[in-house]
PDB file of C-alpha atoms and ligand atoms in Angstrom:
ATOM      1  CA  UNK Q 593      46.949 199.295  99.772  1.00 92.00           C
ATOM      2  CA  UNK Q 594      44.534 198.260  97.357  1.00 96.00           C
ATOM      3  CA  UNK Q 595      43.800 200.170  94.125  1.00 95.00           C
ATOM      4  CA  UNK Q 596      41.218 199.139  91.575  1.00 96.00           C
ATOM      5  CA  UNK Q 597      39.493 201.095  88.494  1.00 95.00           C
ATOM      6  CA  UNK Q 598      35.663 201.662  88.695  1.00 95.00           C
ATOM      7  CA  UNK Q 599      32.991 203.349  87.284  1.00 94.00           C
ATOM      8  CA  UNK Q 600      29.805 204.836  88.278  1.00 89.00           C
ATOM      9  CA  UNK Q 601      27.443 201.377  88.160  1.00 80.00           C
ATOM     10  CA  UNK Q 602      24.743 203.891  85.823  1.00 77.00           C
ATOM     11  CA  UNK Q 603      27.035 205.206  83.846  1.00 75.00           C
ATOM     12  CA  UNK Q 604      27.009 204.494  80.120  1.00 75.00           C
ATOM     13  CA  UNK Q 605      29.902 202.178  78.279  1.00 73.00           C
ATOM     14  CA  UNK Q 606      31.460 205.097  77.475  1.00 74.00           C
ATOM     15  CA  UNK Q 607      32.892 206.012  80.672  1.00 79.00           C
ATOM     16  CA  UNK Q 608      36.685 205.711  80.621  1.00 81.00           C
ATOM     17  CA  UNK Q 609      36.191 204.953  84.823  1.00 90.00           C
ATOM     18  CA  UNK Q 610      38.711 206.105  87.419  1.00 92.00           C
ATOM     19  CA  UNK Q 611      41.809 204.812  89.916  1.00 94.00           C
ATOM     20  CA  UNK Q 612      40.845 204.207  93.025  1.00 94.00           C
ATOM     21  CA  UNK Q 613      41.575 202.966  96.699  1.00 94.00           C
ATOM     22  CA  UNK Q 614      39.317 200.603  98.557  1.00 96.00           C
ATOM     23  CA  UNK Q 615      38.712 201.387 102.508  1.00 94.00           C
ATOM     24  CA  UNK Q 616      40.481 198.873 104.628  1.00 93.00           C
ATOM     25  CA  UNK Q 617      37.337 197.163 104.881  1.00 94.00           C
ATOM     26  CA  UNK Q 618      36.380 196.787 101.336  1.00 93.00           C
ATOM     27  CA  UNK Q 619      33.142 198.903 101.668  1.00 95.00           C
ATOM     28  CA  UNK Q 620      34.429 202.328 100.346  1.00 96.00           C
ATOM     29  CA  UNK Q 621      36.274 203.704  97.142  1.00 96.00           C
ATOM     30  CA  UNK Q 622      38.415 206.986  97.137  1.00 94.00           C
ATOM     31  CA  UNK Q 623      38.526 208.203  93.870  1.00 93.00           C
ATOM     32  CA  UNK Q 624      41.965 209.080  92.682  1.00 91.00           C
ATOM     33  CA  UNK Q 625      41.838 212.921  91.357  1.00 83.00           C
ATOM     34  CA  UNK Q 626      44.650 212.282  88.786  1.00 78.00           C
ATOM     35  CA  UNK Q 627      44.436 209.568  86.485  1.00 72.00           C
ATOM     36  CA  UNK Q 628      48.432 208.779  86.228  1.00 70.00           C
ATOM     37  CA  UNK Q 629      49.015 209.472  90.029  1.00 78.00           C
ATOM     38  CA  UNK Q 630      48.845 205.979  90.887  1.00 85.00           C
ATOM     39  CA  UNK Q 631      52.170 204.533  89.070  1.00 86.00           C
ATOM     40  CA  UNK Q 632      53.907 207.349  91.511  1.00 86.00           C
ATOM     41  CA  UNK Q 633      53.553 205.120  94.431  1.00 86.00           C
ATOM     42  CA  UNK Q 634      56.526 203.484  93.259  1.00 86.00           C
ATOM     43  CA  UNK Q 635      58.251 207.093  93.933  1.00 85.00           C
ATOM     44  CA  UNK Q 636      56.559 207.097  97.655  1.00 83.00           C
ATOM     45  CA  UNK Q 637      53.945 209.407  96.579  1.00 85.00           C
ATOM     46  CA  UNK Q 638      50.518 209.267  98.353  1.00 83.00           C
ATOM     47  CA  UNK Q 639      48.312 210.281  95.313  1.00 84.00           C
ATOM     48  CA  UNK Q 640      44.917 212.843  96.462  1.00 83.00           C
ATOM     49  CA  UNK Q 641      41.499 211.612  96.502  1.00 85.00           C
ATOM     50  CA  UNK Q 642      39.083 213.654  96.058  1.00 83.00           C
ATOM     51  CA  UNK Q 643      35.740 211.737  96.627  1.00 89.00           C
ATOM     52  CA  UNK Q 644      34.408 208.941  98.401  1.00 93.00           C
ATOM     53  CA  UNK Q 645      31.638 206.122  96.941  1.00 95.00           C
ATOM     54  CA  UNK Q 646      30.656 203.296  98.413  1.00 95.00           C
ATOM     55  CA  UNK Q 647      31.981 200.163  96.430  1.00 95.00           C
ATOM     56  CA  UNK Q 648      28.681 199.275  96.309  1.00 94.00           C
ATOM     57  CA  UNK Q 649      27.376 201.907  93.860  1.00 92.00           C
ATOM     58  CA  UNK Q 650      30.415 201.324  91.628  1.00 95.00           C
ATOM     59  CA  UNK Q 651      31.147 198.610  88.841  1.00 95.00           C
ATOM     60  CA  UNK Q 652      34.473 197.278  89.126  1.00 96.00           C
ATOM     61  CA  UNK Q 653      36.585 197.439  86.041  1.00 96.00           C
ATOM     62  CA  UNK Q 654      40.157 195.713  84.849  1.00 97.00           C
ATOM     63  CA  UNK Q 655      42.656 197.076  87.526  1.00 97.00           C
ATOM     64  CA  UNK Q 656      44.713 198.855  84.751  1.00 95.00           C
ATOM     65  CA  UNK Q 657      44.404 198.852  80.623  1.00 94.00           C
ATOM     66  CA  UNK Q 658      47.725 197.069  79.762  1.00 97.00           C
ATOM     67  CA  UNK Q 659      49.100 198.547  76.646  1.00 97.00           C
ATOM     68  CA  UNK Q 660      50.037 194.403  76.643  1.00 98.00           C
ATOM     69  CA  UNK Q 661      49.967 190.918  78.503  1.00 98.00           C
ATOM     70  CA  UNK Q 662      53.250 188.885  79.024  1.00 98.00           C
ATOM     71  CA  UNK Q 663      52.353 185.335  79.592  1.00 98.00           C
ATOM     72  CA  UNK Q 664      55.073 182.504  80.103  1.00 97.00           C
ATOM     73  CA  UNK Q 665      53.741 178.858  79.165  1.00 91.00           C
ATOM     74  CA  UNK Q 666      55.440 176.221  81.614  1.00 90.00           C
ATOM     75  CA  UNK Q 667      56.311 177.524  84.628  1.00 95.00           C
ATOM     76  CA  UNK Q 668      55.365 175.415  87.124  1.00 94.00           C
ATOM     77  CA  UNK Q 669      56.947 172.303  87.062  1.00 85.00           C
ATOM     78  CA  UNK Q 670      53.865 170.255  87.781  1.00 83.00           C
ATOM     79  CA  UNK Q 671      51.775 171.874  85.010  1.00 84.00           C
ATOM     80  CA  UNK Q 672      54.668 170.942  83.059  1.00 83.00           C
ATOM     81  CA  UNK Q 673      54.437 167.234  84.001  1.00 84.00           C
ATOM     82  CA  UNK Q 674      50.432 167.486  83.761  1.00 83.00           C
ATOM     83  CA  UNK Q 675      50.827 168.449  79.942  1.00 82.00           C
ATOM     84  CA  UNK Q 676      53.835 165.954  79.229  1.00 88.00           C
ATOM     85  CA  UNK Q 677      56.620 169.047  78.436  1.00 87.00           C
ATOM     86  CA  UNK Q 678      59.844 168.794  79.510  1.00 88.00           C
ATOM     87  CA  UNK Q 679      60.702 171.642  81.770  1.00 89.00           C
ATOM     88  CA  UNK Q 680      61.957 174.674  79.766  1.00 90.00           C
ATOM     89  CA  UNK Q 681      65.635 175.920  79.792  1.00 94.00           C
ATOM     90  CA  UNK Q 682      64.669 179.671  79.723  1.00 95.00           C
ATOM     91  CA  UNK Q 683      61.563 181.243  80.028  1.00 96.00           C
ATOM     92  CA  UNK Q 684      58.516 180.419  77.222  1.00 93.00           C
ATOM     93  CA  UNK Q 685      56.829 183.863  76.571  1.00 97.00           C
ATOM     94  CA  UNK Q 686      53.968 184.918  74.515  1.00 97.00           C
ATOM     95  CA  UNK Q 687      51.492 187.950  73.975  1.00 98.00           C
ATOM     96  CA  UNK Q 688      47.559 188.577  75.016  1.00 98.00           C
ATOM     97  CA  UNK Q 689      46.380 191.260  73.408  1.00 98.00           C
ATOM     98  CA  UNK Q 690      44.432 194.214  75.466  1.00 97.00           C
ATOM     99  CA  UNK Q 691      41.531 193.729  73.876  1.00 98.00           C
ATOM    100  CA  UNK Q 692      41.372 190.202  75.764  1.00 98.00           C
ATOM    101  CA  UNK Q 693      41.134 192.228  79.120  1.00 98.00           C
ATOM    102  CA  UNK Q 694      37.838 192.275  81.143  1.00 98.00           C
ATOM    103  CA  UNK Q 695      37.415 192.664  85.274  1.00 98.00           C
ATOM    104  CA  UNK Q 696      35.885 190.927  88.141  1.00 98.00           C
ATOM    105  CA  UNK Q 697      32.369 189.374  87.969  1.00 97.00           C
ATOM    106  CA  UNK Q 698      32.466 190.041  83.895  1.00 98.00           C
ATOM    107  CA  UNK Q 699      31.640 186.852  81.727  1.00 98.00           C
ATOM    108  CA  UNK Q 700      34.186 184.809  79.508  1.00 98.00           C
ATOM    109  CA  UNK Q 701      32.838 183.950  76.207  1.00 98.00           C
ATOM    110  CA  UNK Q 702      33.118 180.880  74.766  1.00 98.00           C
ATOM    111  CA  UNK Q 703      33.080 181.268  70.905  1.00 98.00           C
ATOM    112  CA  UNK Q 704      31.990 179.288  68.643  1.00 97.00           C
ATOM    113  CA  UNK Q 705      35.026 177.881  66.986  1.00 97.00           C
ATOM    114  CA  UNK Q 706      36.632 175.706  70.047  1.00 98.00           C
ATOM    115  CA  UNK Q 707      35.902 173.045  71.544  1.00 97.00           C
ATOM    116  CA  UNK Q 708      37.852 172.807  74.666  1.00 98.00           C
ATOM    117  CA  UNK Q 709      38.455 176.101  76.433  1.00 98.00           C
ATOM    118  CA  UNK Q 710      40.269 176.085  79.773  1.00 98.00           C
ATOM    119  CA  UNK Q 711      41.239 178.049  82.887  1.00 98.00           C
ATOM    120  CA  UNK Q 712      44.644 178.798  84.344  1.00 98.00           C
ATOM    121  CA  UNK Q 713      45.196 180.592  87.585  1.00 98.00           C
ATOM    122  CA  UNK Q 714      48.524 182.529  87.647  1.00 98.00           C
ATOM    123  CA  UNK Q 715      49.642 185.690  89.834  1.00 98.00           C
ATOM    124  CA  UNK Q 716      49.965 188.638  87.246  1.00 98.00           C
ATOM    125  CA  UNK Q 717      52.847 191.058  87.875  1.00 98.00           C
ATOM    126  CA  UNK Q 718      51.171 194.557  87.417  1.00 98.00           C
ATOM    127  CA  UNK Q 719      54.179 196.718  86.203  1.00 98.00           C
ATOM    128  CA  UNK Q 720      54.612 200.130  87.421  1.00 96.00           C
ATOM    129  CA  UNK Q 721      57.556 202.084  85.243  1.00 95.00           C
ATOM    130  CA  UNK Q 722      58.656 202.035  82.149  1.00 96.00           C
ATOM    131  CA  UNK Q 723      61.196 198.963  82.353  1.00 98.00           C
ATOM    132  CA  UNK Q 724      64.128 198.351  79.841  1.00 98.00           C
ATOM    133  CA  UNK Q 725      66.832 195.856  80.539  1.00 98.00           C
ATOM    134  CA  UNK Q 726      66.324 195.902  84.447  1.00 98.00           C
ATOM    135  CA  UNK Q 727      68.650 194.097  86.453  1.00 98.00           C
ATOM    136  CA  UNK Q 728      67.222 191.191  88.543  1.00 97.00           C
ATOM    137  CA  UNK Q 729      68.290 193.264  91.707  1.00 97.00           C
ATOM    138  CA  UNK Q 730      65.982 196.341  90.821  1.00 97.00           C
ATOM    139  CA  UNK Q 731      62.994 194.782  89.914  1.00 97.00           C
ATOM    140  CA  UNK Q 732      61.184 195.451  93.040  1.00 95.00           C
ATOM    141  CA  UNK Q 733      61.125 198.901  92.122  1.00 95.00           C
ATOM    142  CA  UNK Q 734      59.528 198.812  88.208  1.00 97.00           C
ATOM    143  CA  UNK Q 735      56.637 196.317  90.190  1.00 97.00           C
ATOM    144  CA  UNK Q 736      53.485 198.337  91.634  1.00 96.00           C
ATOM    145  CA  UNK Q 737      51.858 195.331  92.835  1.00 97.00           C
ATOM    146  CA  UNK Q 738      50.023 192.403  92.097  1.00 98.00           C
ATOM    147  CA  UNK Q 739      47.012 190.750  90.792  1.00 98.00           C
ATOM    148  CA  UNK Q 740      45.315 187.254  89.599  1.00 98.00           C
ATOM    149  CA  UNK Q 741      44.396 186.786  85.971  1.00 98.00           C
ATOM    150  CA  UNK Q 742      42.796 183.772  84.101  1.00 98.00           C
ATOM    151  CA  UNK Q 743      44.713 182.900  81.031  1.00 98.00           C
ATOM    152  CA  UNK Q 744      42.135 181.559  79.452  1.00 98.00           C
ATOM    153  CA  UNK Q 745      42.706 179.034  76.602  1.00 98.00           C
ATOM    154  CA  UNK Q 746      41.385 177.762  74.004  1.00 98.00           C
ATOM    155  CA  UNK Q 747      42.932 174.394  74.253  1.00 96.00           C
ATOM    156  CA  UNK Q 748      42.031 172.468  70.871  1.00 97.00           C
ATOM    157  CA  UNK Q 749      43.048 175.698  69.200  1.00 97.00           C
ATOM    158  CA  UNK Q 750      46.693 175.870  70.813  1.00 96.00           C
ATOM    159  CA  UNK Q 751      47.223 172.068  69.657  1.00 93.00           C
ATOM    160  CA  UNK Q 752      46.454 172.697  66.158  1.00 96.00           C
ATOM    161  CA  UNK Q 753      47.996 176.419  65.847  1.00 96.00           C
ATOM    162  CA  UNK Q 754      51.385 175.942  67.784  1.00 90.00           C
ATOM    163  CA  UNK Q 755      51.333 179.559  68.180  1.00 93.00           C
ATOM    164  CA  UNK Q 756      49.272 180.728  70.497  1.00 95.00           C
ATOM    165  CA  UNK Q 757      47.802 183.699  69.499  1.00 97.00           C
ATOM    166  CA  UNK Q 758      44.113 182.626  68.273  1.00 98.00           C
ATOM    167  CA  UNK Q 759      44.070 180.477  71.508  1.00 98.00           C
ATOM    168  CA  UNK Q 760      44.787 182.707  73.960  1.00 98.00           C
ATOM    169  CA  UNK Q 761      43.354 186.251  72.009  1.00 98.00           C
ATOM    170  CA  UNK Q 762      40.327 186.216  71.969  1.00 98.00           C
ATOM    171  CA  UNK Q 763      37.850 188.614  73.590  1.00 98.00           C
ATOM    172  CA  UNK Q 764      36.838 188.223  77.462  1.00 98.00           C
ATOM    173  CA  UNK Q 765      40.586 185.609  77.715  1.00 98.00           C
ATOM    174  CA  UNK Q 766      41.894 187.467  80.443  1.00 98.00           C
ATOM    175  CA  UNK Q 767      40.104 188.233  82.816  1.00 98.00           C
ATOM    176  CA  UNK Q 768      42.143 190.090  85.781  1.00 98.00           C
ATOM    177  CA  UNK Q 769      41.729 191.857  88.900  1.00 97.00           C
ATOM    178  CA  UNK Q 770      40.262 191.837  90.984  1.00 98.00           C
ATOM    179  CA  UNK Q 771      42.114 195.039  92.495  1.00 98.00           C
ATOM    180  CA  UNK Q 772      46.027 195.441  92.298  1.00 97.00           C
ATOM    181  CA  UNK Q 773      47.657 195.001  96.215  1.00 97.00           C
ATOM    182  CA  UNK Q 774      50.639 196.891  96.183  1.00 95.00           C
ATOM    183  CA  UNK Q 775      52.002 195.315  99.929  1.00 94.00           C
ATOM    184  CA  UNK Q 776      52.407 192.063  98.632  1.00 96.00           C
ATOM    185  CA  UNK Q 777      55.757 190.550 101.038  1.00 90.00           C
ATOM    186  CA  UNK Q 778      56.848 187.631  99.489  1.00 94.00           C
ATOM    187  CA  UNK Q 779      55.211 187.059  96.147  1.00 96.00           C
ATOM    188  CA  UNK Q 780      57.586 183.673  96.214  1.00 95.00           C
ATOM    189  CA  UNK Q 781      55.587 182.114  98.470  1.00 96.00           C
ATOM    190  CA  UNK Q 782      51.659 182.916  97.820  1.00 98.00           C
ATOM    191  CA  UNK Q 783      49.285 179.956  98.099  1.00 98.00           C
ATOM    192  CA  UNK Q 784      47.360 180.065  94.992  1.00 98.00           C
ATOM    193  CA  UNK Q 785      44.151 178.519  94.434  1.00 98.00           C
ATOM    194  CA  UNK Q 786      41.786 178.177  91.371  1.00 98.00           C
ATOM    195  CA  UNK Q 787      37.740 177.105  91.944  1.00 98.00           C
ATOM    196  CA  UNK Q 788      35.368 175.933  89.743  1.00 98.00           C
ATOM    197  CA  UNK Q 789      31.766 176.248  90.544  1.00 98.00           C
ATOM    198  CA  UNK Q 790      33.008 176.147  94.148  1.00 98.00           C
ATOM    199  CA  UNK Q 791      34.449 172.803  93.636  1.00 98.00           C
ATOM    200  CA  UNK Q 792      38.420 173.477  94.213  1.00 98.00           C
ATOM    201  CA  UNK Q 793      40.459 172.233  91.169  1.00 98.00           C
ATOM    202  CA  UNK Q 794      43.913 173.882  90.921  1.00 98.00           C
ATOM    203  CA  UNK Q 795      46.092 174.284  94.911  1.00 97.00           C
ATOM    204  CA  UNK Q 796      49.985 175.756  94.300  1.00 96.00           C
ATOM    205  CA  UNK Q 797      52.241 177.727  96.109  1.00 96.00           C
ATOM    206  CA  UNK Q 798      54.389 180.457  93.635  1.00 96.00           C
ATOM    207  CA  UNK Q 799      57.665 179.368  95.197  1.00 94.00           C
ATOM    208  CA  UNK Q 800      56.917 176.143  92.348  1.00 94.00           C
ATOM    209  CA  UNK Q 801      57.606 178.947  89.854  1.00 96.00           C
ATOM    210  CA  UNK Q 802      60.390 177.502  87.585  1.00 96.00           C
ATOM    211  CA  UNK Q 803      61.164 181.083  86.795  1.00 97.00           C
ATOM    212  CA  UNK Q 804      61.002 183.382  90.029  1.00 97.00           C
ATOM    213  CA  UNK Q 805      59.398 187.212  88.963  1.00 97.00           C
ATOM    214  CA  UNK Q 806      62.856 188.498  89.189  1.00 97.00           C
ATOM    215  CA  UNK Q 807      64.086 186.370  86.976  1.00 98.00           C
ATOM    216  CA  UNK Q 808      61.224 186.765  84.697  1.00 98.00           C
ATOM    217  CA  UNK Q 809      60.875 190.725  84.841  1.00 98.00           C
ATOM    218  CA  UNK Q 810      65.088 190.678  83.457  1.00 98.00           C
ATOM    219  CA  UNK Q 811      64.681 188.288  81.278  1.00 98.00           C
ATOM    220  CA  UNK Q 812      61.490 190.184  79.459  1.00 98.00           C
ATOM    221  CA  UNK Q 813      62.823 193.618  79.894  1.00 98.00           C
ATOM    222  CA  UNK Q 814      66.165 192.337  77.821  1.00 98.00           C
ATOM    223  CA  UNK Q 815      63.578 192.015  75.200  1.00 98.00           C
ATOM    224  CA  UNK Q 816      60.908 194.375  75.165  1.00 98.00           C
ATOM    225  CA  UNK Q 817      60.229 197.389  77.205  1.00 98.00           C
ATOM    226  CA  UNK Q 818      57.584 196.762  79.857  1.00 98.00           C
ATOM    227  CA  UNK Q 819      54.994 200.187  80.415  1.00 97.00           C
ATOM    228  CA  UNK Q 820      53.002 201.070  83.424  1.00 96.00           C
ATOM    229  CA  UNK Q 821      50.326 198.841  83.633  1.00 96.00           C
ATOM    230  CA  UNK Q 822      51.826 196.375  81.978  1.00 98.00           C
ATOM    231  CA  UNK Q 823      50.741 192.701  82.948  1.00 98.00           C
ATOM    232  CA  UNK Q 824      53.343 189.832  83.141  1.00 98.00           C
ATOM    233  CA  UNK Q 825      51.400 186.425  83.788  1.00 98.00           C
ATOM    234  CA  UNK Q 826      53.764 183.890  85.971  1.00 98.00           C
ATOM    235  CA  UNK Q 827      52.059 180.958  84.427  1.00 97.00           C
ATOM    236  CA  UNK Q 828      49.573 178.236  86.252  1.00 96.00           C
ATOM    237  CA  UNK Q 829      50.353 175.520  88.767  1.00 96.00           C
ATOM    238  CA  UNK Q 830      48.419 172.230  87.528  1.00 94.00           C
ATOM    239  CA  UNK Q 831      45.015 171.094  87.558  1.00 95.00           C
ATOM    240  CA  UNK Q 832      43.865 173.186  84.692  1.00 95.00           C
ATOM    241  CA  UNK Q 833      40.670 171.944  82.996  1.00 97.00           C
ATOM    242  CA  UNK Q 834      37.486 172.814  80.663  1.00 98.00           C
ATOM    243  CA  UNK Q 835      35.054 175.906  81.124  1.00 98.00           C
ATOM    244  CA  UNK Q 836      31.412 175.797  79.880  1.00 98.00           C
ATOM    245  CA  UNK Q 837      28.862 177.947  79.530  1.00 98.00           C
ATOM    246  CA  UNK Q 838      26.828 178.728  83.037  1.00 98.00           C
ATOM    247  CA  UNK Q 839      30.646 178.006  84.888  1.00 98.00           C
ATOM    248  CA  UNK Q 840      31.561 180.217  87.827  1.00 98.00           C
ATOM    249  CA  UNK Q 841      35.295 180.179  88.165  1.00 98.00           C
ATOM    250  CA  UNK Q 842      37.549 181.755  90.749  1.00 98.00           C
ATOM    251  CA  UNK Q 843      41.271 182.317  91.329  1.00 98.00           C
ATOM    252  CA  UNK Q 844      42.251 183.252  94.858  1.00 98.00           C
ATOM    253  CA  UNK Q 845      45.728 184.024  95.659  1.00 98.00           C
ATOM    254  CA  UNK Q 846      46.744 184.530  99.373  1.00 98.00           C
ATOM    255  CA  UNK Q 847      47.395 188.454 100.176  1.00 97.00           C
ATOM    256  CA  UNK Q 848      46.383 189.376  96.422  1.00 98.00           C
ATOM    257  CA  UNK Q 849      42.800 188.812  95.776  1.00 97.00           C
ATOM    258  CA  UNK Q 850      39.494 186.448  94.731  1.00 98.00           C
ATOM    259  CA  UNK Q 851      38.721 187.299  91.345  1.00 98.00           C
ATOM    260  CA  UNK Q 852      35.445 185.923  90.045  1.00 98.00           C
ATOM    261  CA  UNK Q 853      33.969 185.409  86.218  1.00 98.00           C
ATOM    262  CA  UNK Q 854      31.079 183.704  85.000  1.00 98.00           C
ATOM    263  CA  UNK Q 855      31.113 181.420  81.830  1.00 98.00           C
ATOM    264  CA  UNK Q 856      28.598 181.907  78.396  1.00 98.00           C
TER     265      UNK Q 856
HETATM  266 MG1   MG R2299      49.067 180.311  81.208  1.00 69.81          MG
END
């Protein structure tokens, strides 16, 4: 199934929005009736609806409010070769805040200070249960489903901070969504695809994931505890390159999603 969070589209900023599940055919939305009922589909729980809009009359917001963003840096080996790293022994991770969070068809904003800001496709891992020190084995069940996100960068800024968190914080840098699928198969073997103005620019497959999302979900959860709604971002395949302003950009990842921003 897919579940997204919308909100009424005349409703004012205000509006905290609502879980929902889009109709097979992507024209409806049944609104959720409890707000933390979704994160018990991990427990085989069907959660109530209680009303039905058409997507139409809705604005779609982030999929979930992560109370934070895993990202790994590296993980595909030909991004690795692309940006002339040698490929990592364990896992590179690093934090997005929330704040950098905004949903399908919103706009990333360039700011002011950088120069070079780029896209990167990856599959984000939307997390389900509260996850401490899971074993690679279990992981399937702390995992609600999955998503695409743009970990947007602000390239110049990386090179001349080493740390990454001006780069990769700031407001409208990760965009995500644009719903979470929750029947996802085989997330090792997804094709994943990233568009720029139409023009297609980054092509993987997830099984060239240095780090498979097992492997990844132990490996994070031996060092911090992962939430519900919690976002891990795989990392992106190569091709990555510069966003300007009037820039439509897409990631599509095959039995996920196409989620779609626009660039000022
Ligand atoms: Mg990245």
């Amino acid at each position: 199934m897919k579940i997204g969070r919308f909100k009424e589209e005349k409703s004012g900023i205000d509006n905290p929005g609502f879980f929902g599940i889009i109709s097979k055919d992507g024209e409806s939305v049944s609104k959720i009736s409890e707000k933390d009922e979704i994160f018990k589909i991990l427990e085989g729980f069907t959660p109530g609806v209680d009303f039905i809009y058409k997507i139409s009359q809705l604005k779609i917001l982030p999929p979930v409010l992560p109370s934070k963003i895993v990202a790994i840096g590296l993980n595909y080996k030909d991004h690795a070769v692309e940006m002339n790293k040698k490929l990592p022994e364990e896992p590179l991770i690093f934090l997005k805040p929330s704040s950098a969070v905004i949903g399908h068809l919103d706009y990333i904003e360039i700011p002011g200070i950088s120069k070079r800001v780029d896209y990167e496709s990856e599959l984000a891992v939307v997390i389900g249960k509260r996850a401490k020190k899971v074993k690679r084995h279990e992981v399937s069940h702390y995992i609600i489903g999955y998503t695409c996100m743009n970990d947007v960068t602000a390239r110049d800024l990386q090179t001349k901070d080493v740390q990454y968190s001006r780069a990769k914080g700031f407001d409208t840098f990760a965009p995500l969504g644009p719903f979470i699928e929750t029947e996802v198969k085989d997330p090792g073997s997804l094709a994943i695809k990233g568009f720029l103005n139409g023009e297609l620019k980054q092509k993987s497959s997830t099984s060239n994931l240095i780090f498979d999302i097992s492997f990844l979900v132990e490996f994070i959860s031996n060092v911090m505890t992962l939430l519900p709604g919690d976002i891990i971002a795989t990392g992106t395949p190569s091709g990555i390159g510069p966003l300007n302003a009037g820039d439509k950009f897409e990631i599509e990842i095959e039995n996920v999603g196409k989620l779609t921003n626009y660039v000022r």
